[in-house]
Coordinates of C-alpha atoms and ligand atoms in Angstrom, one line a residue:
X275 CA 42.2 60.5 -49.7
X276 CA 40.8 60.7 -53.2
X277 CA 41.8 59.6 -56.7
X278 CA 41.9 62.8 -58.7
X279 CA 42.2 63.3 -62.5
X280 CA 44.0 66.7 -63.2
X281 CA 43.8 68.2 -66.7
X282 CA 46.0 71.2 -67.5
X283 CA 49.5 71.3 -65.9
X284 CA 50.4 74.9 -66.8
X285 CA 51.8 77.7 -64.7
X286 CA 48.9 77.4 -62.3
X287 CA 47.8 73.7 -62.7
X288 CA 51.2 72.2 -62.0
X289 CA 51.8 73.7 -58.5
X290 CA 48.1 73.1 -57.7
X291 CA 48.4 69.4 -58.7
X292 CA 51.6 69.1 -56.7
X293 CA 49.8 70.4 -53.6
X294 CA 47.1 67.7 -54.0
X295 CA 49.9 65.1 -54.0
X296 CA 51.5 66.7 -51.0
X297 CA 48.1 66.4 -49.2
X298 CA 48.2 62.6 -49.9
X299 CA 45.8 62.4 -52.9
X300 CA 46.5 60.2 -55.9
X301 CA 46.8 62.4 -59.0
X302 CA 46.4 61.1 -62.6
X303 CA 47.3 64.0 -64.9
X304 CA 47.0 64.9 -68.6
X305 CA 48.3 67.9 -70.5
X306 CA 48.7 68.4 -74.3
X307 CA 52.3 69.3 -73.6
X308 CA 54.5 66.2 -73.2
X309 CA 57.1 68.3 -71.3
X310 CA 54.5 69.4 -68.7
X311 CA 53.4 65.8 -68.3
X312 CA 57.0 64.6 -67.8
X313 CA 57.4 67.2 -65.1
X314 CA 54.2 66.0 -63.5
X315 CA 55.4 62.5 -63.5
X316 CA 58.7 63.6 -61.8
X317 CA 56.5 65.2 -59.1
X318 CA 54.7 61.9 -58.5
X319 CA 51.7 62.1 -60.8
X320 CA 50.5 59.1 -62.9
X321 CA 50.5 60.0 -66.6
X322 CA 47.3 59.8 -68.7
X323 CA 47.6 59.7 -72.5
X324 CA 44.2 61.5 -73.1
X325 CA 41.6 63.6 -71.4
X326 CA 39.3 60.5 -71.2
X327 CA 42.0 58.4 -69.5
X328 CA 42.6 61.1 -66.9
X329 CA 38.8 61.4 -66.3
X330 CA 38.0 57.8 -65.8
X331 CA 38.6 55.6 -62.8
X332 CA 38.8 58.7 -60.5
X333 CA 36.5 60.2 -57.9
X334 CA 37.2 63.9 -58.8
X335 CA 38.3 65.7 -62.0
X336 CA 40.0 69.1 -61.7
X337 CA 40.6 71.1 -64.8
X338 CA 42.9 74.2 -65.2
X339 CA 43.0 75.2 -68.9
X340 CA 43.4 78.7 -70.5
X341 CA 40.0 79.7 -71.9
X342 CA 36.3 78.8 -72.4
X343 CA 36.9 77.0 -75.7
X344 CA 39.4 74.7 -73.9
X345 CA 37.0 74.0 -71.0
X346 CA 34.3 73.3 -73.6
X347 CA 36.5 70.8 -75.4
X348 CA 37.7 68.9 -72.4
X349 CA 34.2 68.6 -70.9
X350 CA 31.9 68.3 -73.9
X351 CA 33.9 66.6 -76.7
X352 CA 32.8 63.1 -77.7
X353 CA 35.7 61.6 -75.8
X354 CA 35.6 64.3 -73.1
X355 CA 35.0 64.3 -69.4
X356 CA 31.2 64.1 -69.4
X357 CA 31.3 61.1 -71.8
X358 CA 34.1 59.2 -70.0
X359 CA 34.0 59.9 -66.3
X360 CA 32.6 57.3 -63.9
X361 CA 29.2 58.0 -62.5
X362 CA 29.4 60.0 -59.3
X363 CA 32.7 61.8 -60.2
X364 CA 32.8 65.3 -58.8
X365 CA 33.9 67.9 -61.5
X366 CA 35.8 71.1 -60.7
X367 CA 36.7 73.6 -63.3
X368 CA 39.3 76.1 -61.9
X369 CA 39.9 77.8 -65.3
X370 CA 39.0 81.5 -65.6
X371 CA 36.4 81.4 -68.4
X372 CA 33.3 83.3 -69.5
X373 CA 30.2 83.0 -67.3
X374 CA 28.0 81.7 -70.1
X375 CA 30.3 78.9 -71.0
X376 CA 30.7 77.9 -67.3
X377 CA 26.9 77.7 -67.0
X378 CA 26.5 75.8 -70.3
X379 CA 29.1 73.2 -69.2
X380 CA 27.5 72.9 -65.7
X381 CA 24.1 72.4 -67.2
X382 CA 25.4 69.6 -69.5
X383 CA 27.2 68.0 -66.5
X384 CA 24.0 68.2 -64.4
X385 CA 22.0 66.6 -67.2
X386 CA 24.6 63.8 -67.5
X387 CA 24.2 63.2 -63.7
X388 CA 27.4 64.8 -62.4
X389 CA 27.9 67.4 -59.7
X390 CA 30.1 70.2 -60.9
X391 CA 31.4 73.6 -59.7
X392 CA 33.2 76.4 -61.4
X393 CA 36.1 77.4 -59.0
X394 CA 38.3 80.1 -60.6
X395 CA 41.2 81.4 -58.5
X396 CA 43.0 84.6 -57.6
X397 CA 46.5 84.7 -56.1
X398 CA 48.6 83.9 -59.2
X399 CA 51.5 81.5 -59.5
X400 CA 52.9 82.5 -56.1
X401 CA 49.5 81.7 -54.5
X402 CA 49.3 78.4 -56.4
X403 CA 52.8 77.4 -55.1
X404 CA 52.2 78.5 -51.6
X405 CA 48.7 76.9 -51.5
X406 CA 47.1 80.3 -50.6
X407 CA 44.8 80.7 -53.6
X408 CA 41.4 82.2 -53.1
X409 CA 38.7 80.1 -54.8
X410 CA 35.4 81.6 -55.9
X411 CA 33.0 78.7 -56.3
X412 CA 29.7 78.4 -58.2
X413 CA 27.4 75.5 -57.9
X414 CA 24.9 73.8 -55.6
X415 CA 25.6 73.8 -51.8
X416 CA 26.1 70.0 -51.9
X417 CA 28.7 70.2 -54.7
X418 CA 30.4 73.1 -53.0
X419 CA 30.8 71.1 -49.7
X420 CA 32.4 68.2 -51.6
X421 CA 34.6 70.5 -53.6
X422 CA 35.8 72.4 -50.6
X423 CA 37.6 69.4 -49.2
X424 CA 39.5 68.9 -52.5
X425 CA 40.3 72.6 -52.9
X426 CA 41.5 73.1 -49.3
X427 CA 45.1 71.8 -49.8
X428 CA 45.5 74.3 -52.7
X429 CA 44.0 77.4 -51.2
X430 CA 43.6 79.9 -48.4
X431 CA 40.1 81.2 -48.7
X432 CA 37.3 79.3 -50.4
X433 CA 34.0 81.2 -51.0
X434 CA 30.6 79.7 -52.1
X435 CA 29.3 82.4 -54.4
X436 CA 26.0 80.9 -55.4
X437 CA 24.8 78.8 -58.3
X438 CA 26.6 77.6 -61.5
X439 CA 28.8 80.3 -63.0
X440 CA 28.8 82.5 -60.0
X441 CA 32.4 81.8 -59.2
X442 CA 33.4 83.2 -62.6
X443 CA 31.0 86.1 -62.2
X444 CA 32.6 87.2 -58.9
X445 CA 36.0 86.9 -60.3
X446 CA 35.4 89.1 -63.3
X447 CA 33.4 91.7 -61.3
X448 CA 36.2 91.9 -58.7
X449 CA 38.9 92.2 -61.4
X450 CA 37.0 94.8 -63.4
X451 CA 36.8 96.9 -60.1
X452 CA 40.5 96.3 -59.5
X453 CA 41.4 97.6 -63.0
X454 CA 39.3 100.7 -62.6
X455 CA 40.8 101.5 -59.2
X456 CA 44.3 100.9 -60.5
X457 CA 43.8 103.3 -63.4
X458 CA 42.1 105.8 -61.1
X459 CA 45.1 105.6 -58.6
X460 CA 47.5 106.0 -61.5
X461 CA 45.7 109.1 -62.8
X462 CA 45.8 110.7 -59.3
X463 CA 49.6 110.2 -59.1
X464 CA 50.1 111.5 -62.7
X465 CA 48.1 114.6 -62.0
X466 CA 49.7 115.1 -58.5
X467 CA 53.2 115.0 -60.0
X468 CA 52.2 117.7 -62.6
X469 CA 50.8 119.8 -59.8
X470 CA 54.2 119.5 -58.0
X471 CA 53.1 117.0 -55.3
X472 CA 55.6 114.5 -53.9
X473 CA 54.3 110.9 -54.4
X474 CA 54.7 110.2 -50.7
X475 CA 52.7 113.2 -49.6
X476 CA 49.8 112.3 -51.9
X477 CA 50.1 108.7 -50.7
X478 CA 50.1 109.6 -47.0
X479 CA 47.0 111.7 -47.3
X480 CA 45.0 109.7 -49.8
X481 CA 45.7 106.3 -48.2
X482 CA 44.2 107.6 -44.9
X483 CA 41.4 109.6 -46.5
X484 CA 38.4 108.9 -48.8
X485 CA 40.6 108.0 -51.8
X486 CA 41.8 104.9 -50.0
X487 CA 41.7 101.6 -51.9
X488 CA 43.7 98.4 -52.3
X489 CA 45.4 99.6 -55.5
X490 CA 46.7 102.6 -53.5
X491 CA 47.5 101.4 -50.0
X492 CA 48.6 97.8 -50.7
X493 CA 49.7 97.7 -54.4
X494 CA 50.8 101.4 -55.0
X495 CA 51.6 101.9 -58.7
X496 CA 54.4 104.4 -58.1
X497 CA 57.8 103.3 -56.5
X498 CA 58.4 104.2 -52.9
X499 CA 55.3 104.4 -50.7
X500 CA 54.6 100.6 -50.6
X501 CA 58.1 98.9 -50.7
X502 CA 56.7 95.5 -51.7
X503 CA 54.6 96.6 -54.7
X504 CA 55.7 95.7 -58.2
X505 CA 56.4 99.4 -59.0
X506 CA 59.6 99.0 -56.9
X507 CA 60.9 96.2 -59.2
X508 CA 60.3 97.8 -62.5
X509 CA 56.7 96.4 -62.7
X510 CA 57.7 92.7 -62.9
X511 CA 54.5 90.7 -62.2
X512 CA 52.7 89.9 -59.9
X513 CA 49.6 89.8 -62.0
X514 CA 50.5 90.5 -65.7
X515 CA 48.7 93.2 -67.6
X516 CA 47.7 90.7 -70.3
X517 CA 46.0 88.5 -67.6
X518 CA 44.0 91.6 -66.5
X519 CA 43.1 92.3 -70.1
X520 CA 41.8 88.8 -70.5
X521 CA 39.5 89.3 -67.4
X522 CA 38.4 92.7 -68.7
X523 CA 37.4 91.1 -72.0
X524 CA 35.4 88.5 -70.1
X525 CA 33.7 91.3 -68.1
X526 CA 32.9 93.1 -71.4
X527 CA 31.3 90.0 -72.9
X528 CA 29.3 89.5 -69.7
X529 CA 28.2 93.1 -69.6
X530 CA 27.0 92.9 -73.2
X531 CA 25.1 89.7 -72.6
X532 CA 23.3 91.1 -69.6
X533 CA 22.9 94.7 -70.9
X534 CA 24.8 96.0 -67.8
X535 CA 26.2 99.5 -68.2
X536 CA 30.0 99.3 -67.5
X537 CA 31.6 102.4 -69.3
X538 CA 34.5 102.4 -66.9
X539 CA 35.1 98.7 -67.4
X540 CA 35.0 99.2 -71.2
X541 CA 37.5 102.1 -70.9
X542 CA 39.7 100.0 -68.7
X543 CA 39.7 97.3 -71.3
X544 CA 40.6 99.8 -74.0
X545 CA 43.5 101.1 -71.9
X546 CA 44.9 97.7 -71.1
X547 CA 44.6 96.7 -74.8
X548 CA 46.6 99.8 -75.7
X549 CA 49.3 98.8 -73.1
X550 CA 49.4 95.3 -74.6
X551 CA 49.6 96.6 -78.2
X552 CA 52.5 98.8 -77.2
X553 CA 54.3 95.6 -76.2
X554 CA 54.0 95.9 -72.4
X555 CA 51.4 93.2 -71.7
X556 CA 54.0 91.3 -69.7
X557 CA 54.4 94.1 -67.1
X558 CA 52.5 93.8 -63.9
X559 CA 49.0 95.3 -64.3
X560 CA 50.1 98.3 -62.1
X561 CA 52.5 99.2 -65.0
X562 CA 49.4 100.9 -66.5
X563 CA 50.8 103.9 -64.5
X564 CA 53.7 104.2 -66.9
X565 CA 51.2 104.7 -69.8
X566 CA 48.9 107.0 -67.8
X567 CA 51.9 109.1 -66.8
X568 CA 53.0 109.2 -70.5
X569 CA 56.3 107.5 -69.8
X570 CA 55.6 104.9 -72.5
Ligands
NAD132 P1 48.9 78.0 -68.9 O1 48.8 78.4 -70.3 O2 50.3 78.2 -68.3 O3 48.5 76.5 -68.7 C1 47.4 75.9 -69.3 C2 47.7 74.5 -69.6 O4 46.5 73.8 -70.1 C3 48.8 74.3 -70.6 O5 49.8 73.5 -70.1 C4 48.1 73.6 -71.8 O6 48.9 72.7 -72.5 C5 46.9 72.9 -71.1 N1 45.8 72.6 -72.0 C6 45.1 73.4 -72.9 N2 44.2 72.7 -73.5 C7 44.2 71.5 -73.0 C8 43.5 70.3 -73.3 N3 42.5 70.3 -74.2 N4 43.9 69.2 -72.7 C9 44.9 69.2 -71.8 N5 45.6 70.2 -71.5 C10 45.3 71.4 -72.1 O7 47.8 78.9 -68.1 P2 47.8 79.2 -66.6 O8 48.6 80.4 -66.3 O9 48.1 77.9 -65.8 O10 46.3 79.6 -66.4 C11 45.3 78.6 -66.3 C12 44.0 79.3 -66.0 O11 44.1 79.9 -64.7 C13 43.6 80.4 -67.0 O12 42.2 80.3 -67.2 C14 44.0 81.6 -66.3 O13 43.2 82.8 -66.7 C15 43.7 81.3 -64.9 N6 44.5 82.1 -63.9 C16 45.9 82.3 -64.1 C17 46.6 83.0 -63.2 C18 48.1 83.2 -63.4 O14 48.7 84.1 -62.7 N7 48.8 82.5 -64.3 C19 46.0 83.6 -62.1 C20 44.6 83.3 -61.9 C21 43.9 82.6 -62.8

């Protein structure tokens, strides 16, 4: 069992760190929020007063912070992880951040002699609690093999996606595709209704025909055809529209940096921005149907 420093006990980090404890690891935790840290202590974590305290005297550091600027700060500041961790410490950043920042931090870690992976997740808070998260891991094969053992008690599927930053790259490509398919599915139902089609009829045909996709057959954005989908509980998340918007912005940044042509990704970002500006960013991302259908 390992000594692990865990930084970022938010909605995701807290249940993930709890699962590491459940698996028998020793967790020393830090969060800027005193309340989060108190909660962590109640769950059996040792409290650290600073990032540097959480990162020293451990074999592994796991971070789960909101954005690239936070990852940059916790890893690269003068009193950050790279400056304070013991030699040989394995570094795992599970935050969803932009690919360029993930690669910058990994390069700095490598230069300082550390092995590091980016390991963003999908599966949401429910997946973090149930230890069924999917991890998309970028880094060397050796670093991946070490990280896999630590990630196992927190996840279901763990994929090695290639070199540094590739975990983040897979995540934003997947989520851009998901947004596009959800908007496309929503448009099909909006048009179908106006043509006099029953939602169930369109679902029965399209979900067994060439229009089939996950947004339709597993996460249908209209109530009825898939009883477990958020549409049946007034679009309570699930995966919030504002989280999708964050990932679409990361995809847009990456497309610009690499000169990739992603017009549908850009349009999806604009539509989710509009949903958020209308005050509905806390709906599940399938709630985009309400806007596409001109209900809001
Ligand atoms: P959150 O805002 O609930 O938690 C982030 C935590 O990090 C907070 O407790 C904050 O105090 C802490 N933090 C920020 N800067 C810090 C610093 N310098 N030092 C120590 N602690 C610091 O966010 P979350 O929902 O847990 O998401 C974390 C990451 O996981 C994000 O990158 C998010 O995009 C990604 N993610 C979230 C979900 C989800 O459903 N919530 C799903 C998949 C991926």
